Amino acid sequence: MAAPSLPDDKTRFEAELEFVLCLANPRYLNFLAQREYFSDPTFVKFLEYLLYWKKPEYACHLKYPHCLFFLDMLQDSRFRKELARPDFAQFVEEQQLRHWLFYTQLRLPSQP
């Protein structure tokens, strides 16, 4: 029986891109936390490996750059643990929404 082959570079890139983009969804993060993915040291190492997406040559492919914020936050074990709580995941989602709603208003100087 032949050993399973590794995906080619393009397939790996697309799969990792899709996964990193999913990290922008607090409900998905709650799903992962409740199923104890964040308790698996191998999975935590994978999250650390994915930090290469912060490099400009990779980040330019991200449709939802907010995923990089969550990728950074997932490096913290306390954040990963708290995500298992539905109320915390809801709070994170609400804060994300508020950021989207008010970010430009807070950043742009007011027009006369």
XYZ file of N, CA, C and O in Angstrom:
448
model
N 0.842 -1.172 0.000
C 0.000 0.000 0.000
C 0.893 1.242 0.000
O 1.813 1.368 0.790
N 0.601 2.175 -0.893
C 1.406 3.383 -1.014
C 1.079 4.361 0.103
O -0.060 4.455 0.562
N 2.109 5.076 0.514
C 1.912 6.099 1.554
C 1.083 7.240 0.973
O 1.189 7.551 -0.221
N 0.252 7.874 1.799
C -0.546 8.989 1.281
C 0.373 10.118 0.823
O 1.378 10.419 1.458
N 0.024 10.714 -0.281
C 0.863 11.777 -0.817
C 0.493 13.112 -0.167
O -0.644 13.328 0.255
N 1.465 13.975 -0.080
C 1.241 15.306 0.464
C 0.591 16.177 -0.601
O 0.836 16.005 -1.790
N -0.225 17.131 -0.180
C -0.842 18.024 -1.171
C 0.216 18.889 -1.838
O 1.258 19.192 -1.254
N -0.049 19.260 -3.070
C 0.892 20.151 -3.757
C 0.834 21.533 -3.117
O -0.050 21.835 -2.300
N 1.779 22.388 -3.468
C 1.887 23.707 -2.836
C 0.623 24.543 -3.009
O 0.195 25.224 -2.083
N 0.031 24.486 -4.187
C -1.172 25.289 -4.454
C -2.333 24.828 -3.566
O -3.035 25.644 -2.974
N -2.521 23.533 -3.462
C -3.598 22.986 -2.645
C -3.380 23.314 -1.168
O -4.318 23.711 -0.470
N -2.144 23.184 -0.734
C -1.828 23.512 0.661
C -2.081 24.992 0.932
O -2.663 25.355 1.953
N -1.638 25.844 0.022
C -1.854 27.289 0.161
C -3.345 27.591 0.281
O -3.766 28.333 1.167
N -4.142 27.027 -0.599
C -5.582 27.288 -0.593
C -6.243 26.773 0.688
O -7.115 27.446 1.256
N -5.840 25.600 1.151
C -6.427 25.032 2.372
C -6.064 25.875 3.590
O -6.921 26.163 4.433
N -4.807 26.286 3.675
C -4.390 27.107 4.807
C -5.019 28.491 4.739
O -5.414 29.048 5.770
N -5.155 29.041 3.544
C -5.818 30.331 3.375
C -7.262 30.247 3.866
O -7.725 31.092 4.636
N -7.966 29.220 3.435
C -9.365 29.054 3.842
C -9.480 28.917 5.360
O -10.354 29.524 5.989
N -8.586 28.144 5.967
C -8.643 27.967 7.415
C -8.354 29.279 8.142
O -9.063 29.641 9.085
N -7.318 29.999 7.710
C -6.973 31.267 8.360
C -8.143 32.242 8.252
O -8.464 32.943 9.221
N -8.805 32.285 7.115
C -9.962 33.171 6.958
C -11.093 32.792 7.916
O -11.790 33.668 8.439
N -11.249 31.519 8.182
C -12.288 31.069 9.118
C -12.035 31.581 10.533
O -12.969 31.716 11.326
N -10.786 31.891 10.847
C -10.459 32.377 12.186
C -11.043 33.749 12.466
O -11.068 34.194 13.614
N -11.552 34.441 11.464
C -12.193 35.742 11.658
C -13.600 35.589 12.238
O -14.228 36.579 12.584
N -14.081 34.370 12.372
C -15.439 34.111 12.848
C -15.409 33.637 14.300
O -15.034 32.486 14.573
N -15.804 34.490 15.258
C -15.795 34.077 16.665
C -16.653 32.841 16.966
O -16.328 32.063 17.860
N -17.710 32.644 16.204
C -18.536 31.439 16.429
C -17.767 30.169 16.032
O -17.908 29.125 16.669
N -16.970 30.276 14.990
C -16.134 29.132 14.600
C -15.075 28.880 15.672
O -14.789 27.728 16.009
N -14.511 29.945 16.221
C -13.521 29.790 17.281
C -14.150 29.127 18.504
O -13.527 28.274 19.148
N -15.389 29.486 18.811
C -16.120 28.858 19.907
C -16.335 27.373 19.617
O -16.152 26.524 20.493
N -16.682 27.052 18.374
C -16.858 25.662 17.951
C -15.573 24.863 18.188
O -15.598 23.768 18.760
N -14.439 25.422 17.770
C -13.154 24.732 17.956
C -12.835 24.560 19.438
O -12.369 23.500 19.867
N -13.101 25.602 20.227
C -12.795 25.548 21.655
C -13.666 24.516 22.366
O -13.167 23.751 23.206
N -14.942 24.476 22.038
C -15.836 23.527 22.701
C -15.504 22.083 22.355
O -15.796 21.178 23.133
N -14.893 21.883 21.226
C -14.494 20.526 20.832
C -13.043 20.234 21.213
O -12.458 19.255 20.769
N -12.473 21.128 22.019
C -11.157 20.966 22.640
C -9.990 20.901 21.662
O -8.932 20.349 21.973
N -10.147 21.481 20.477
C -9.025 21.563 19.550
C -7.880 22.363 20.164
O -6.710 22.060 19.944
N -8.221 23.390 20.942
C -7.199 24.258 21.516
C -6.451 23.589 22.668
O -5.470 24.136 23.163
N -6.895 22.421 23.081
C -6.196 21.650 24.113
C -5.158 20.713 23.503
O -4.355 20.131 24.234
N -5.191 20.575 22.200
C -4.264 19.683 21.492
C -2.976 20.445 21.168
O -3.004 21.395 20.380
N -1.844 20.050 21.762
C -0.587 20.763 21.516
C -0.202 20.831 20.030
O 0.376 21.822 19.582
N -0.547 19.800 19.280
C -0.242 19.805 17.847
C -1.044 20.889 17.131
O -0.511 21.595 16.265
N -2.294 21.045 17.508
C -3.131 22.078 16.899
C -2.626 23.468 17.284
O -2.588 24.374 16.453
N -2.213 23.634 18.525
C -1.681 24.923 18.978
C -0.397 25.252 18.212
O -0.178 26.403 17.816
N 0.436 24.262 17.967
C 1.648 24.474 17.160
C 1.280 24.866 15.729
O 1.955 25.688 15.111
N 0.218 24.270 15.203
C -0.248 24.616 13.865
C -0.661 26.089 13.819
O -0.339 26.803 12.869
N -1.339 26.556 14.857
C -1.725 27.965 14.924
C -0.496 28.868 14.955
O -0.481 29.928 14.331
N 0.529 28.430 15.641
C 1.783 29.199 15.680
C 2.427 29.215 14.293
O 2.904 30.252 13.833
N 2.430 28.069 13.634
C 2.980 27.972 12.278
C 2.271 28.935 11.322
O 2.904 29.562 10.463
N 0.961 29.091 11.495
C 0.169 29.935 10.584
C 0.481 31.426 10.700
O 0.009 32.212 9.873
N 1.281 31.824 11.645
C 1.637 33.236 11.787
C 2.352 33.782 10.552
O 2.431 34.997 10.374
N 2.848 32.914 9.684
C 3.486 33.403 8.457
C 2.507 34.197 7.592
O 2.916 34.995 6.756
N 1.207 34.013 7.829
C 0.202 34.756 7.063
C 0.249 36.255 7.357
O -0.327 37.051 6.633
N 0.948 36.656 8.382
C 1.079 38.074 8.697
C 2.082 38.780 7.782
O 2.090 40.001 7.708
N 2.889 38.013 7.097
C 3.854 38.610 6.158
C 3.085 39.214 4.983
O 2.114 38.613 4.495
N 3.515 40.385 4.517
C 2.766 41.077 3.445
C 2.519 40.224 2.198
O 1.451 40.318 1.596
N 3.473 39.394 1.828
C 3.300 38.593 0.615
C 2.195 37.545 0.749
O 1.700 37.024 -0.258
N 1.803 37.227 1.974
C 0.686 36.314 2.209
C -0.576 37.075 2.612
O -1.673 36.746 2.179
N -0.415 38.078 3.454
C -1.557 38.840 3.959
C -2.362 39.487 2.834
O -3.570 39.675 2.974
N -1.724 39.807 1.735
C -2.437 40.442 0.621
C -3.514 39.533 0.024
O -4.398 40.005 -0.694
N -3.491 38.251 0.331
C -4.487 37.302 -0.181
C -5.703 37.173 0.731
O -6.669 36.490 0.385
N -5.659 37.800 1.897
C -6.729 37.643 2.882
C -7.899 38.566 2.584
O -7.733 39.774 2.489
N -9.059 37.990 2.457
C -10.280 38.768 2.234
C -10.758 39.402 3.540
O -11.365 40.468 3.535
N -10.503 38.730 4.662
C -10.917 39.200 5.976
C -9.669 39.369 6.848
O -9.309 38.466 7.612
N -8.992 40.499 6.729
C -7.733 40.661 7.480
C -7.902 40.610 8.991
O -6.929 40.415 9.717
N -9.142 40.736 9.456
C -9.383 40.638 10.899
C -8.973 39.257 11.428
O -8.718 39.091 12.624
N -8.887 38.289 10.555
C -8.479 36.954 10.985
C -7.075 36.978 11.587
O -6.770 36.173 12.469
N -6.242 37.919 11.144
C -4.889 38.001 11.697
C -4.908 38.452 13.153
O -4.077 38.023 13.952
N -5.858 39.307 13.504
C -6.018 39.703 14.899
C -6.328 38.475 15.741
O -5.721 38.245 16.796
N -7.269 37.660 15.279
C -7.644 36.473 16.038
C -6.520 35.437 16.036
O -6.320 34.743 17.037
N -5.784 35.336 14.949
C -4.639 34.424 14.927
C -3.635 34.830 16.006
O -3.104 33.972 16.720
N -3.397 36.115 16.149
C -2.524 36.599 17.228
C -3.114 36.267 18.596
O -2.407 35.789 19.490
N -4.383 36.543 18.766
C -5.030 36.284 20.058
C -5.003 34.793 20.414
O -4.899 34.434 21.590
N -5.082 33.933 19.417
C -5.078 32.488 19.660
C -3.725 31.973 20.145
O -3.627 30.822 20.589
N -2.712 32.802 20.111
C -1.411 32.405 20.651
C -1.438 32.436 22.183
O -0.566 31.885 22.835
N -2.456 33.061 22.758
C -2.610 33.199 24.208
C -3.519 32.082 24.731
O -4.690 31.995 24.340
N -2.996 31.268 25.631
C -3.767 30.125 26.144
C -5.018 30.570 26.904
O -6.035 29.870 26.877
N -4.975 31.716 27.567
C -6.154 32.195 28.297
C -7.289 32.525 27.329
O -8.448 32.210 27.591
N -6.943 33.164 26.202
C -7.961 33.484 25.193
C -8.568 32.203 24.628
O -9.790 32.090 24.501
N -7.718 31.228 24.325
C -8.226 29.946 23.793
C -9.173 29.288 24.792
O -10.212 28.758 24.403
N -8.828 29.332 26.065
C -9.673 28.710 27.096
C -11.010 29.429 27.213
O -12.066 28.789 27.285
N -10.984 30.748 27.221
C -12.215 31.534 27.375
C -13.166 31.348 26.195
O -14.378 31.463 26.358
N -12.632 31.066 25.023
C -13.489 30.908 23.839
C -14.473 29.759 23.959
O -15.475 29.729 23.245
N -14.230 28.843 24.866
C -15.164 27.726 25.051
C -16.463 28.189 25.697
O -17.486 27.508 25.590
N -16.424 29.349 26.335
C -17.630 29.903 26.970
C -18.466 30.635 25.919
O -17.985 31.583 25.298
N -19.708 30.226 25.722
C -20.550 30.887 24.718
C -20.719 32.388 24.973
O -20.738 33.176 24.021
N -20.804 32.797 26.238
C -20.970 34.228 26.519
C -19.726 35.021 26.127
O -19.826 36.148 25.641
N -18.553 34.423 26.299
C -17.324 35.111 25.895
C -17.243 35.210 24.373
O -16.899 36.262 23.828
N -17.567 34.122 23.680
C -17.556 34.139 22.211
C -18.546 35.185 21.688
O -18.254 35.901 20.727
N -19.708 35.289 22.342
C -20.700 36.299 21.958
C -20.141 37.706 22.177
O -20.311 38.598 21.339
N -19.469 37.918 23.309
C -18.855 39.210 23.604
C -17.822 39.570 22.530
O -17.799 40.702 22.031
N -16.979 38.609 22.159
C -15.960 38.842 21.132
C -16.629 39.205 19.809
O -16.210 40.141 19.123
N -17.682 38.498 19.465
C -18.401 38.776 18.221
C -19.001 40.188 18.248
O -18.925 40.921 17.251
N -19.567 40.580 19.368
C -20.149 41.921 19.488
C -19.072 43.001 19.370
O -19.284 44.036 18.726
N -17.916 42.751 19.972
C -16.825 43.722 19.876
C -16.321 43.837 18.438
O -15.988 44.930 17.972
N -16.277 42.728 17.755
C -15.876 42.740 16.349
C -16.853 43.573 15.522
O -16.441 44.391 14.702
N -18.123 43.361 15.746
C -19.143 44.118 15.024
C -19.019 45.610 15.325
O -19.071 46.444 14.408
N -18.840 45.958 16.569
C -18.671 47.373 16.935
C -17.454 47.976 16.254
O -17.471 49.127 15.824
N -16.392 47.207 16.171
C -15.192 47.689 15.480
C -15.524 48.014 14.023
O -15.164 49.074 13.520
N -16.210 47.096 13.370
C -16.560 47.329 11.965
C -17.476 48.536 11.802
O -17.356 49.289 10.837
N -18.406 48.702 12.718
C -19.367 49.799 12.606
C -18.746 51.168 12.843
O -19.120 52.147 12.188
N -17.810 51.257 13.781
C -17.343 52.562 14.217
C -15.888 52.883 13.875
O -15.442 53.999 14.104
N -15.161 51.945 13.334
C -13.738 52.157 13.086
C -13.482 53.375 12.197
O -12.694 54.236 12.537
N -14.159 53.456 11.068
C -13.892 54.576 10.154
C -14.333 55.899 10.759
O -13.677 56.910 10.546
N -15.404 55.901 11.526
C -15.855 57.135 12.178
C -14.832 57.649 13.170
O -14.636 58.852 13.319
N -14.168 56.733 13.826
C -13.172 57.128 14.834
C -11.827 57.487 14.210
O -11.051 58.221 14.788
N -11.561 56.986 13.022
C -10.273 57.210 12.372
C -10.245 58.439 11.474
O -9.214 59.072 11.328
N -11.342 58.723 10.816
C -11.366 59.836 9.861
C -11.646 61.159 10.575
O -12.522 61.234 11.435
N -10.900 62.189 10.204
C -11.198 63.488 10.803
C -12.582 63.960 10.338
O -13.013 63.672 9.227
N -13.263 64.651 11.221
C -14.603 65.119 10.865
C -14.515 66.193 9.777
O -13.585 66.997 9.755
N -15.482 66.163 8.887
C -15.528 67.103 7.776
C -16.252 68.377 8.221
O -17.274 68.285 8.884
N -15.730 69.578 7.858
C -16.405 70.834 8.244
C -17.723 71.021 7.504
O -18.039 70.512 6.523
